[in-house]
């Protein structure tokens, strides 16, 4: 039996080597804290010339730009630089959605003069009782705006969606069965009752989540990529982030939303995206990462759960090509993800983990936030109080926020309860 396993393993490694693939799939993910490699994190407050960064001005004017550029070069790639004239069209407006609590709109944003060209639909909830512009949460969703509530009046996305037999999707078209399928992840009632708006967009409107060589979604706005994209050309996470910024452009002139008080939120791959959107666009007033894991809040050097090699292999279109240089070589990365969190500073940032989401490395997510602390302190802000993680279901909120919730990889009403509380502290008008 043992001999048979050994032969299978050797055969697998041999096949990987012969096919030019790194044998990452043959490796088990590490979930043992004792096996986390020793590592040294790049110092946030020493610039590339070796000079110390001692003032907020030095951070904002010099070091921040260096760190941002390192993430562009080595992790996510540059954002698209498409010059667009945004046009909007109101698709629907309901004054009494969510049992009368919310004013709800569906707003189509066109990126060109062509109604059949690339576009995204914003689903916008504001409190029905609001008398002026409100602070809001803005986040991408996984299944289409019709998945937020089961209201049959919501437009079903016409964009590509993943095959999902459980929802009756066989051919990449969303069906009636998808209505409300993501509702447990969006506490619309809690959000509007608390005086906030919620704006969500289907991420597939911006860039369908499969590797098509960057042709569909907003990529049709640029020149088609011939051959391999440039090493630092953005992947899908950069494309999704670009879309979030265009949504914020539209919100600048929305009478119901206060665009200077918008928190960018995301879960999982979309939590990696909210961190990158918050880093690249400082107009976002707050940044929230829910269970974002590898490539998001988690420290890459810990290689705990999902690793750089694994994520680049499973999702070749998410990051830039240069990121692959760090497959099984995290120590060579000129950044780590505490620096991504620090790019949110001095704005409030929230990182959330879940106990059963070991794949996302909760401890690595917490440590990133902890190690971003020196930049917050530079601004006179308060980071996490201890290197020790707080207990399960014991949120800690200062100028940054963290909780590790019981349960699995997901967004729950408990998570939203904490985000609303954090926003009450930082986004409510004085
Ligand atoms: C997983 C992936 C994670 C996370 C997750 C998600 O398959 O390994 O990095 O992004 O997907 O987005 O749901």
Short mmCIF file of C-alpha atoms and ligand atoms in Angstrom, two decimals:
data_model
loop_
_atom_site.label_atom_id
_atom_site.label_comp_id
_atom_site.label_asym_id
_atom_site.label_seq_id
_atom_site.Cartn_x
_atom_site.Cartn_y
_atom_site.Cartn_z
CA UNK A 1 0.00 0.00 0.00
CA UNK A 2 2.75 2.46 1.09
CA UNK A 3 4.76 1.45 -1.98
CA UNK A 4 1.74 2.14 -4.18
CA UNK A 5 1.27 5.65 -2.69
CA UNK A 6 4.94 6.42 -3.24
CA UNK A 7 4.72 5.32 -6.86
CA UNK A 8 1.63 7.50 -7.39
CA UNK A 9 3.36 10.53 -5.86
CA UNK A 10 6.47 10.02 -7.97
CA UNK A 11 4.32 9.60 -11.05
CA UNK A 12 2.43 12.79 -10.28
CA UNK A 13 5.65 14.79 -9.76
CA UNK A 14 7.10 13.24 -12.95
CA UNK A 15 3.98 14.21 -14.96
CA UNK A 16 4.08 17.75 -13.56
CA UNK A 17 7.76 18.15 -14.44
CA UNK A 18 7.27 16.68 -17.91
CA UNK A 19 4.32 18.97 -18.60
CA UNK A 20 6.24 22.04 -17.40
CA UNK A 21 3.84 22.58 -14.47
CA UNK A 22 5.17 23.16 -11.01
CA UNK A 23 4.03 20.32 -8.78
CA UNK A 24 2.08 22.67 -6.46
CA UNK A 25 -1.07 20.58 -6.61
CA UNK A 26 0.93 17.65 -5.31
CA UNK A 27 1.62 19.64 -2.13
CA UNK A 28 -0.75 19.55 0.80
CA UNK A 29 -1.75 22.95 2.19
CA UNK A 30 -0.06 23.61 5.52
CA UNK A 31 -2.39 24.09 8.48
CA UNK A 32 0.22 23.55 11.17
CA UNK A 33 1.44 26.72 12.92
CA UNK A 34 4.70 24.94 13.78
CA UNK A 35 5.40 24.48 10.06
CA UNK A 36 5.04 28.17 9.19
CA UNK A 37 8.44 29.18 7.82
CA UNK A 38 10.53 31.77 9.66
CA UNK A 39 10.18 35.08 7.82
CA UNK A 40 11.11 38.75 8.00
CA UNK A 41 8.57 41.26 6.77
CA UNK A 42 9.66 44.24 4.68
CA UNK A 43 9.75 47.34 6.88
CA UNK A 44 6.92 49.75 6.15
CA UNK A 45 8.74 52.77 7.51
CA UNK A 46 12.02 52.43 5.65
CA UNK A 47 11.93 53.58 2.06
CA UNK A 48 13.68 51.95 -0.88
CA UNK A 49 16.75 54.16 -0.43
CA UNK A 50 17.01 52.95 3.17
CA UNK A 51 15.86 56.27 4.66
CA UNK A 52 13.47 56.17 7.62
CA UNK A 53 9.92 57.50 7.22
CA UNK A 54 9.09 59.53 10.29
CA UNK A 55 6.24 61.90 9.34
CA UNK A 56 2.78 61.55 7.77
CA UNK A 57 3.98 63.82 4.94
CA UNK A 58 6.90 61.50 4.14
CA UNK A 59 4.51 58.56 4.08
CA UNK A 60 1.94 60.30 1.87
CA UNK A 61 4.35 61.97 -0.52
CA UNK A 62 7.08 59.36 -0.85
CA UNK A 63 6.75 55.97 0.79
CA UNK A 64 3.08 55.40 -0.01
CA UNK A 65 3.74 55.82 -3.73
CA UNK A 66 6.64 53.35 -3.53
CA UNK A 67 4.54 50.71 -1.79
CA UNK A 68 1.63 51.19 -4.19
CA UNK A 69 3.94 50.82 -7.15
CA UNK A 70 5.47 47.63 -5.68
CA UNK A 71 1.97 46.11 -5.45
CA UNK A 72 1.32 47.14 -9.06
CA UNK A 73 4.60 45.64 -10.23
CA UNK A 74 4.63 42.42 -8.24
CA UNK A 75 1.12 41.50 -7.09
CA UNK A 76 -2.01 42.87 -8.77
CA UNK A 77 -0.67 44.68 -11.84
CA UNK A 78 -1.63 48.16 -12.94
CA UNK A 79 -5.27 49.22 -13.13
CA UNK A 80 -6.64 49.72 -16.66
CA UNK A 81 -6.24 53.31 -17.84
CA UNK A 82 -9.28 53.40 -20.11
CA UNK A 83 -10.53 56.95 -20.57
CA UNK A 84 -14.31 56.70 -20.41
CA UNK A 85 -17.26 59.04 -20.55
CA UNK A 86 -19.70 57.51 -18.12
CA UNK A 87 -23.39 57.65 -18.97
CA UNK A 88 -26.17 56.45 -16.73
CA UNK A 89 -29.74 55.32 -17.28
CA UNK A 90 -32.25 54.60 -14.54
CA UNK A 91 -33.56 51.09 -15.08
CA UNK A 92 -35.95 51.07 -12.14
CA UNK A 93 -36.89 53.04 -9.06
CA UNK A 94 -38.93 51.77 -6.13
CA UNK A 95 -39.60 54.06 -3.16
CA UNK A 96 -40.66 51.32 -0.77
CA UNK A 97 -38.45 48.26 -1.21
CA UNK A 98 -37.40 46.02 1.71
CA UNK A 99 -40.79 46.21 3.42
CA UNK A 100 -40.98 49.96 2.93
CA UNK A 101 -37.60 50.64 4.58
CA UNK A 102 -35.58 51.38 1.45
CA UNK A 103 -35.63 53.52 -1.61
CA UNK A 104 -34.16 51.29 -4.34
CA UNK A 105 -32.77 52.05 -7.76
CA UNK A 106 -31.16 50.07 -10.54
CA UNK A 107 -28.84 52.34 -12.48
CA UNK A 108 -27.08 51.22 -15.63
CA UNK A 109 -23.65 52.77 -16.16
CA UNK A 110 -22.41 52.68 -19.77
CA UNK A 111 -18.69 52.98 -20.45
CA UNK A 112 -19.14 54.07 -24.09
CA UNK A 113 -21.72 55.84 -26.26
CA UNK A 114 -22.98 52.43 -27.37
CA UNK A 115 -25.90 51.01 -25.36
CA UNK A 116 -24.77 47.53 -26.36
CA UNK A 117 -21.18 48.18 -25.20
CA UNK A 118 -19.61 47.36 -21.82
CA UNK A 119 -21.77 48.44 -18.91
CA UNK A 120 -22.48 47.71 -15.26
CA UNK A 121 -25.65 47.88 -13.21
CA UNK A 122 -25.58 49.59 -9.83
CA UNK A 123 -28.21 48.42 -7.36
CA UNK A 124 -28.62 51.28 -4.90
CA UNK A 125 -30.50 51.15 -1.60
CA UNK A 126 -30.89 54.19 0.61
CA UNK A 127 -33.03 54.54 3.73
CA UNK A 128 -36.57 55.48 2.66
CA UNK A 129 -36.68 57.92 5.55
CA UNK A 130 -33.46 59.74 4.58
CA UNK A 131 -33.81 63.48 4.06
CA UNK A 132 -30.33 64.04 2.60
CA UNK A 133 -27.26 62.21 1.33
CA UNK A 134 -26.22 59.21 3.45
CA UNK A 135 -22.92 57.38 3.98
CA UNK A 136 -22.86 54.05 2.16
CA UNK A 137 -21.25 50.67 1.70
CA UNK A 138 -20.17 49.80 -1.84
CA UNK A 139 -19.31 46.22 -2.78
CA UNK A 140 -19.29 43.75 -5.62
CA UNK A 141 -21.50 40.65 -5.54
CA UNK A 142 -20.92 37.14 -6.91
CA UNK A 143 -24.19 36.20 -8.63
CA UNK A 144 -25.89 39.26 -10.08
CA UNK A 145 -27.93 42.03 -8.47
CA UNK A 146 -31.07 39.87 -8.59
CA UNK A 147 -29.35 37.61 -6.04
CA UNK A 148 -29.53 40.29 -3.32
CA UNK A 149 -33.31 39.95 -2.72
CA UNK A 150 -35.99 37.69 -4.07
CA UNK A 151 -38.07 40.62 -5.40
CA UNK A 152 -39.19 39.59 -8.93
CA UNK A 153 -38.93 43.19 -10.11
CA UNK A 154 -35.11 43.17 -9.99
CA UNK A 155 -33.42 42.85 -13.36
CA UNK A 156 -31.67 39.51 -13.83
CA UNK A 157 -28.09 40.02 -14.95
CA UNK A 158 -27.42 39.28 -18.59
CA UNK A 159 -23.67 38.97 -17.97
CA UNK A 160 -21.78 35.69 -17.87
CA UNK A 161 -22.34 33.77 -14.64
CA UNK A 162 -20.61 30.64 -13.41
CA UNK A 163 -22.37 27.33 -14.07
CA UNK A 164 -24.10 26.41 -10.86
CA UNK A 165 -26.39 23.42 -11.09
CA UNK A 166 -27.69 23.99 -7.54
CA UNK A 167 -29.18 27.24 -8.81
CA UNK A 168 -30.31 25.70 -12.07
CA UNK A 169 -27.64 27.49 -14.13
CA UNK A 170 -26.31 25.24 -16.87
CA UNK A 171 -25.20 27.65 -19.57
CA UNK A 172 -23.65 30.76 -17.97
CA UNK A 173 -26.97 32.63 -17.93
CA UNK A 174 -28.54 33.60 -14.62
CA UNK A 175 -32.02 32.16 -14.13
CA UNK A 176 -35.09 33.02 -12.06
CA UNK A 177 -33.79 30.53 -9.51
CA UNK A 178 -30.93 32.87 -8.66
CA UNK A 179 -33.23 35.52 -7.21
CA UNK A 180 -32.31 36.13 -3.60
CA UNK A 181 -29.62 33.43 -3.68
CA UNK A 182 -27.04 35.73 -2.07
CA UNK A 183 -29.45 37.53 0.29
CA UNK A 184 -27.96 36.12 3.49
CA UNK A 185 -24.70 37.91 2.62
CA UNK A 186 -26.26 41.38 2.37
CA UNK A 187 -27.98 42.65 5.49
CA UNK A 188 -29.91 45.27 3.56
CA UNK A 189 -32.47 45.78 6.28
CA UNK A 190 -29.83 46.30 8.99
CA UNK A 191 -27.87 48.66 6.74
CA UNK A 192 -30.76 50.94 5.80
CA UNK A 193 -32.29 50.87 9.30
CA UNK A 194 -28.90 52.08 10.56
CA UNK A 195 -28.98 55.05 8.21
CA UNK A 196 -26.64 53.80 5.48
CA UNK A 197 -26.94 53.25 1.80
CA UNK A 198 -25.84 50.05 0.07
CA UNK A 199 -24.56 49.99 -3.49
CA UNK A 200 -23.72 46.70 -5.14
CA UNK A 201 -22.63 45.61 -8.60
CA UNK A 202 -22.29 42.18 -10.15
CA UNK A 203 -18.53 41.65 -10.56
CA UNK A 204 -19.08 39.77 -13.83
CA UNK A 205 -20.43 42.98 -15.41
CA UNK A 206 -16.91 44.39 -15.04
CA UNK A 207 -14.84 41.30 -15.83
CA UNK A 208 -16.30 37.79 -16.08
CA UNK A 209 -14.32 35.59 -13.69
CA UNK A 210 -12.59 33.20 -16.07
CA UNK A 211 -9.38 33.32 -18.04
CA UNK A 212 -10.34 34.51 -21.53
CA UNK A 213 -7.15 36.42 -22.29
CA UNK A 214 -8.63 39.74 -21.08
CA UNK A 215 -11.07 40.33 -23.91
CA UNK A 216 -14.50 40.44 -22.34
CA UNK A 217 -16.09 42.85 -19.85
CA UNK A 218 -14.33 46.21 -19.64
CA UNK A 219 -11.29 44.78 -21.46
CA UNK A 220 -13.13 45.33 -24.72
CA UNK A 221 -12.50 49.05 -24.07
CA UNK A 222 -8.78 48.57 -24.76
CA UNK A 223 -6.57 47.09 -27.43
CA UNK A 224 -6.84 43.28 -27.56
CA UNK A 225 -3.85 41.67 -25.84
CA UNK A 226 -1.78 39.78 -28.37
CA UNK A 227 0.29 37.01 -26.84
CA UNK A 228 1.13 37.24 -23.17
CA UNK A 229 0.13 40.35 -21.30
CA UNK A 230 2.94 42.53 -19.87
CA UNK A 231 4.35 41.28 -16.55
CA UNK A 232 2.81 44.18 -14.65
CA UNK A 233 -0.46 44.43 -16.59
CA UNK A 234 -3.40 44.14 -14.20
CA UNK A 235 -5.37 40.96 -13.73
CA UNK A 236 -9.06 40.69 -12.89
CA UNK A 237 -8.62 42.06 -9.36
CA UNK A 238 -7.31 45.29 -10.90
CA UNK A 239 -10.20 45.32 -13.39
CA UNK A 240 -12.79 44.85 -10.61
CA UNK A 241 -11.10 47.62 -8.60
CA UNK A 242 -11.27 49.93 -11.61
CA UNK A 243 -15.02 49.23 -11.82
CA UNK A 244 -15.48 50.13 -8.15
CA UNK A 245 -13.77 53.46 -8.75
CA UNK A 246 -16.03 54.17 -11.73
CA UNK A 247 -19.02 53.45 -9.49
CA UNK A 248 -17.63 55.98 -7.02
CA UNK A 249 -17.31 58.47 -9.91
CA UNK A 250 -21.03 58.04 -10.57
CA UNK A 251 -21.89 58.40 -6.88
CA UNK A 252 -20.14 61.80 -6.76
CA UNK A 253 -23.21 63.31 -8.37
CA UNK A 254 -25.85 61.17 -6.66
CA UNK A 255 -28.10 63.29 -4.45
CA UNK A 256 -28.96 60.36 -2.16
CA UNK A 257 -25.40 59.21 -1.36
CA UNK A 258 -22.60 61.16 0.31
CA UNK A 259 -19.68 60.08 -1.88
CA UNK A 260 -17.15 61.40 0.65
CA UNK A 261 -18.37 58.74 3.11
CA UNK A 262 -18.34 55.52 1.11
CA UNK A 263 -16.86 52.33 2.58
CA UNK A 264 -15.60 49.83 0.01
CA UNK A 265 -16.48 46.29 1.07
CA UNK A 266 -15.77 42.82 -0.31
CA UNK A 267 -15.79 39.14 0.58
CA UNK A 268 -13.17 36.59 -0.38
CA UNK A 269 -11.76 37.32 -3.88
CA UNK A 270 -13.85 40.46 -3.71
CA UNK A 271 -12.26 41.27 -0.33
CA UNK A 272 -8.86 41.14 -2.02
CA UNK A 273 -10.47 43.54 -4.49
CA UNK A 274 -11.84 45.94 -1.85
CA UNK A 275 -8.37 46.21 -0.28
CA UNK A 276 -6.81 46.94 -3.68
CA UNK A 277 -9.57 49.42 -4.60
CA UNK A 278 -9.08 51.19 -1.26
CA UNK A 279 -5.33 51.31 -1.92
CA UNK A 280 -5.59 52.66 -5.45
CA UNK A 281 -8.42 55.12 -4.79
CA UNK A 282 -8.10 57.22 -1.68
CA UNK A 283 -11.56 58.68 -2.16
CA UNK A 284 -12.91 55.57 -0.41
CA UNK A 285 -13.44 56.71 3.16
CA UNK A 286 -13.22 53.22 4.71
CA UNK A 287 -12.03 49.80 3.60
CA UNK A 288 -13.53 46.44 4.66
CA UNK A 289 -12.06 43.02 3.89
CA UNK A 290 -14.21 40.01 4.75
CA UNK A 291 -12.38 36.63 4.74
CA UNK A 292 -10.05 37.82 1.96
CA UNK A 293 -7.17 35.42 2.67
CA UNK A 294 -4.25 34.85 0.32
CA UNK A 295 -3.64 37.85 -1.93
CA UNK A 296 -5.89 39.89 0.37
CA UNK A 297 -5.33 40.50 4.06
CA UNK A 298 -3.24 37.37 4.79
CA UNK A 299 0.55 37.54 4.95
CA UNK A 300 1.94 35.66 1.94
CA UNK A 301 5.16 34.71 3.75
CA UNK A 302 3.29 32.50 6.20
CA UNK A 303 2.26 30.18 3.35
CA UNK A 304 -0.54 28.89 5.61
CA UNK A 305 -3.59 27.44 3.83
CA UNK A 306 -3.75 28.87 0.33
CA UNK A 307 -0.32 29.93 -1.01
CA UNK A 308 0.92 32.25 -3.75
CA UNK A 309 1.75 29.25 -5.96
CA UNK A 310 -1.64 27.68 -5.42
CA UNK A 311 -3.67 30.82 -6.08
CA UNK A 312 -1.71 31.73 -9.22
CA UNK A 313 -2.29 28.25 -10.53
CA UNK A 314 -5.99 28.01 -9.69
CA UNK A 315 -6.80 31.57 -10.79
CA UNK A 316 -4.23 32.59 -13.45
CA UNK A 317 -6.20 35.72 -14.35
CA UNK A 318 -6.50 37.35 -10.90
CA UNK A 319 -2.99 38.71 -10.40
CA UNK A 320 -0.26 40.07 -12.70
CA UNK A 321 2.15 37.66 -14.39
CA UNK A 322 5.07 38.97 -12.29
CA UNK A 323 3.31 37.59 -9.21
CA UNK A 324 4.17 34.09 -10.38
CA UNK A 325 7.87 34.77 -9.66
CA UNK A 326 6.97 34.36 -6.03
CA UNK A 327 5.40 30.91 -6.35
CA UNK A 328 7.08 28.92 -3.55
CA UNK A 329 9.36 31.94 -3.17
CA UNK A 330 7.36 34.31 -0.96
CA UNK A 331 10.46 35.55 0.88
CA UNK A 332 11.60 37.31 -2.32
CA UNK A 333 8.43 39.41 -2.56
CA UNK A 334 9.40 43.07 -2.03
CA UNK A 335 6.10 43.56 -0.17
CA UNK A 336 3.80 41.61 2.09
CA UNK A 337 0.16 42.19 2.77
CA UNK A 338 0.53 44.28 5.95
CA UNK A 339 1.67 46.88 3.40
CA UNK A 340 -1.58 46.51 1.46
CA UNK A 341 -3.50 47.22 4.67
CA UNK A 342 -1.22 50.19 5.38
CA UNK A 343 -2.17 51.68 2.01
CA UNK A 344 -5.60 52.30 3.56
CA UNK A 345 -4.07 54.48 6.30
CA UNK A 346 -5.00 56.80 7.85
CA UNK A 347 -8.52 55.79 6.79
CA UNK A 348 -10.31 53.23 8.95
CA UNK A 349 -9.79 49.66 7.77
CA UNK A 350 -11.57 46.51 8.96
CA UNK A 351 -10.34 42.94 8.55
CA UNK A 352 -12.61 40.00 9.39
CA UNK A 353 -11.83 36.29 9.58
CA UNK A 354 -13.80 33.12 10.30
CA UNK A 355 -12.60 30.27 12.50
CA UNK A 356 -13.42 27.54 10.00
CA UNK A 357 -11.86 29.47 7.13
CA UNK A 358 -8.34 28.14 7.70
CA UNK A 359 -7.71 28.23 3.94
CA UNK A 360 -7.67 32.05 4.28
CA UNK A 361 -5.25 31.93 7.26
CA UNK A 362 -7.10 33.93 9.95
CA UNK A 363 -3.91 34.44 11.94
CA UNK A 364 -2.13 35.77 8.85
CA UNK A 365 -5.05 38.14 8.24
CA UNK A 366 -4.82 39.41 11.82
CA UNK A 367 -1.03 39.79 11.72
CA UNK A 368 -1.23 41.93 8.58
CA UNK A 369 -3.49 44.32 10.40
CA UNK A 370 -1.24 44.29 13.46
CA UNK A 371 1.88 44.98 11.37
CA UNK A 372 0.17 47.87 9.56
CA UNK A 373 0.00 49.55 13.00
CA UNK A 374 3.17 51.68 12.69
CA UNK A 375 1.70 53.61 9.74
CA UNK A 376 -1.52 54.27 11.66
CA UNK A 377 0.57 55.43 14.64
CA UNK A 378 2.49 57.77 12.37
CA UNK A 379 -0.83 59.54 11.80
CA UNK A 380 -1.66 59.53 15.51
CA UNK A 381 -4.20 56.75 14.96
CA UNK A 382 -4.58 53.60 17.01
CA UNK A 383 -3.98 50.19 15.44
CA UNK A 384 -4.65 46.78 17.02
CA UNK A 385 -3.74 46.81 20.72
CA UNK A 386 -1.91 43.47 20.80
CA UNK A 387 -0.05 41.00 18.63
CA UNK A 388 -2.28 38.33 20.21
CA UNK A 389 -5.45 37.67 18.26
CA UNK A 390 -8.67 38.53 20.09
CA UNK A 391 -10.98 35.69 21.10
CA UNK A 392 -13.58 34.21 18.80
CA UNK A 393 -16.59 36.52 18.41
CA UNK A 394 -14.84 39.29 20.36
CA UNK A 395 -14.52 42.21 17.92
CA UNK A 396 -11.87 44.85 18.58
CA UNK A 397 -12.44 48.29 17.12
CA UNK A 398 -10.06 51.24 17.31
CA UNK A 399 -9.13 53.26 14.24
CA UNK A 400 -8.87 49.79 12.68
CA UNK A 401 -11.23 46.87 13.28
CA UNK A 402 -10.93 43.10 13.50
CA UNK A 403 -13.01 40.12 14.44
CA UNK A 404 -12.76 36.40 14.02
CA UNK A 405 -16.25 34.98 13.89
CA UNK A 406 -17.27 31.43 14.60
CA UNK A 407 -18.35 29.53 11.52
CA UNK A 408 -17.24 29.19 7.96
CA UNK A 409 -16.05 31.23 4.98
CA UNK A 410 -19.03 33.52 4.38
CA UNK A 411 -20.54 36.93 5.09
CA UNK A 412 -23.15 36.87 7.81
CA UNK A 413 -25.40 39.32 9.59
CA UNK A 414 -22.93 39.16 12.51
CA UNK A 415 -20.23 40.53 10.19
CA UNK A 416 -22.51 43.35 9.04
CA UNK A 417 -23.40 44.16 12.64
CA UNK A 418 -19.70 44.87 13.29
CA UNK A 419 -19.21 46.84 10.05
CA UNK A 420 -22.19 49.06 10.81
CA UNK A 421 -20.86 49.66 14.34
CA UNK A 422 -17.43 50.53 12.93
CA UNK A 423 -19.02 52.86 10.37
CA UNK A 424 -21.09 54.49 13.15
CA UNK A 425 -17.81 55.30 14.83
CA UNK A 426 -16.00 56.61 11.74
CA UNK A 427 -18.42 57.54 8.98
CA UNK A 428 -21.34 59.18 10.77
CA UNK A 429 -21.33 62.97 10.45
CA UNK A 430 -19.97 64.79 13.52
C1 LIG B 1 -11.26 30.28 -3.34
C2 LIG B 1 -9.92 30.92 -3.39
C3 LIG B 1 -9.82 31.99 -2.36
C4 LIG B 1 -11.05 32.86 -2.29
C5 LIG B 1 -12.34 32.15 -2.65
C6 LIG B 1 -13.50 33.04 -3.09
O1 LIG B 1 -11.40 29.22 -4.19
O2 LIG B 1 -8.95 29.94 -3.20
O3 LIG B 1 -8.64 32.74 -2.56
O4 LIG B 1 -10.89 33.98 -3.08
O5 LIG B 1 -12.18 31.26 -3.68
O6 LIG B 1 -13.34 34.11 -3.62
O7 LIG B 1 -14.62 32.57 -2.95
#
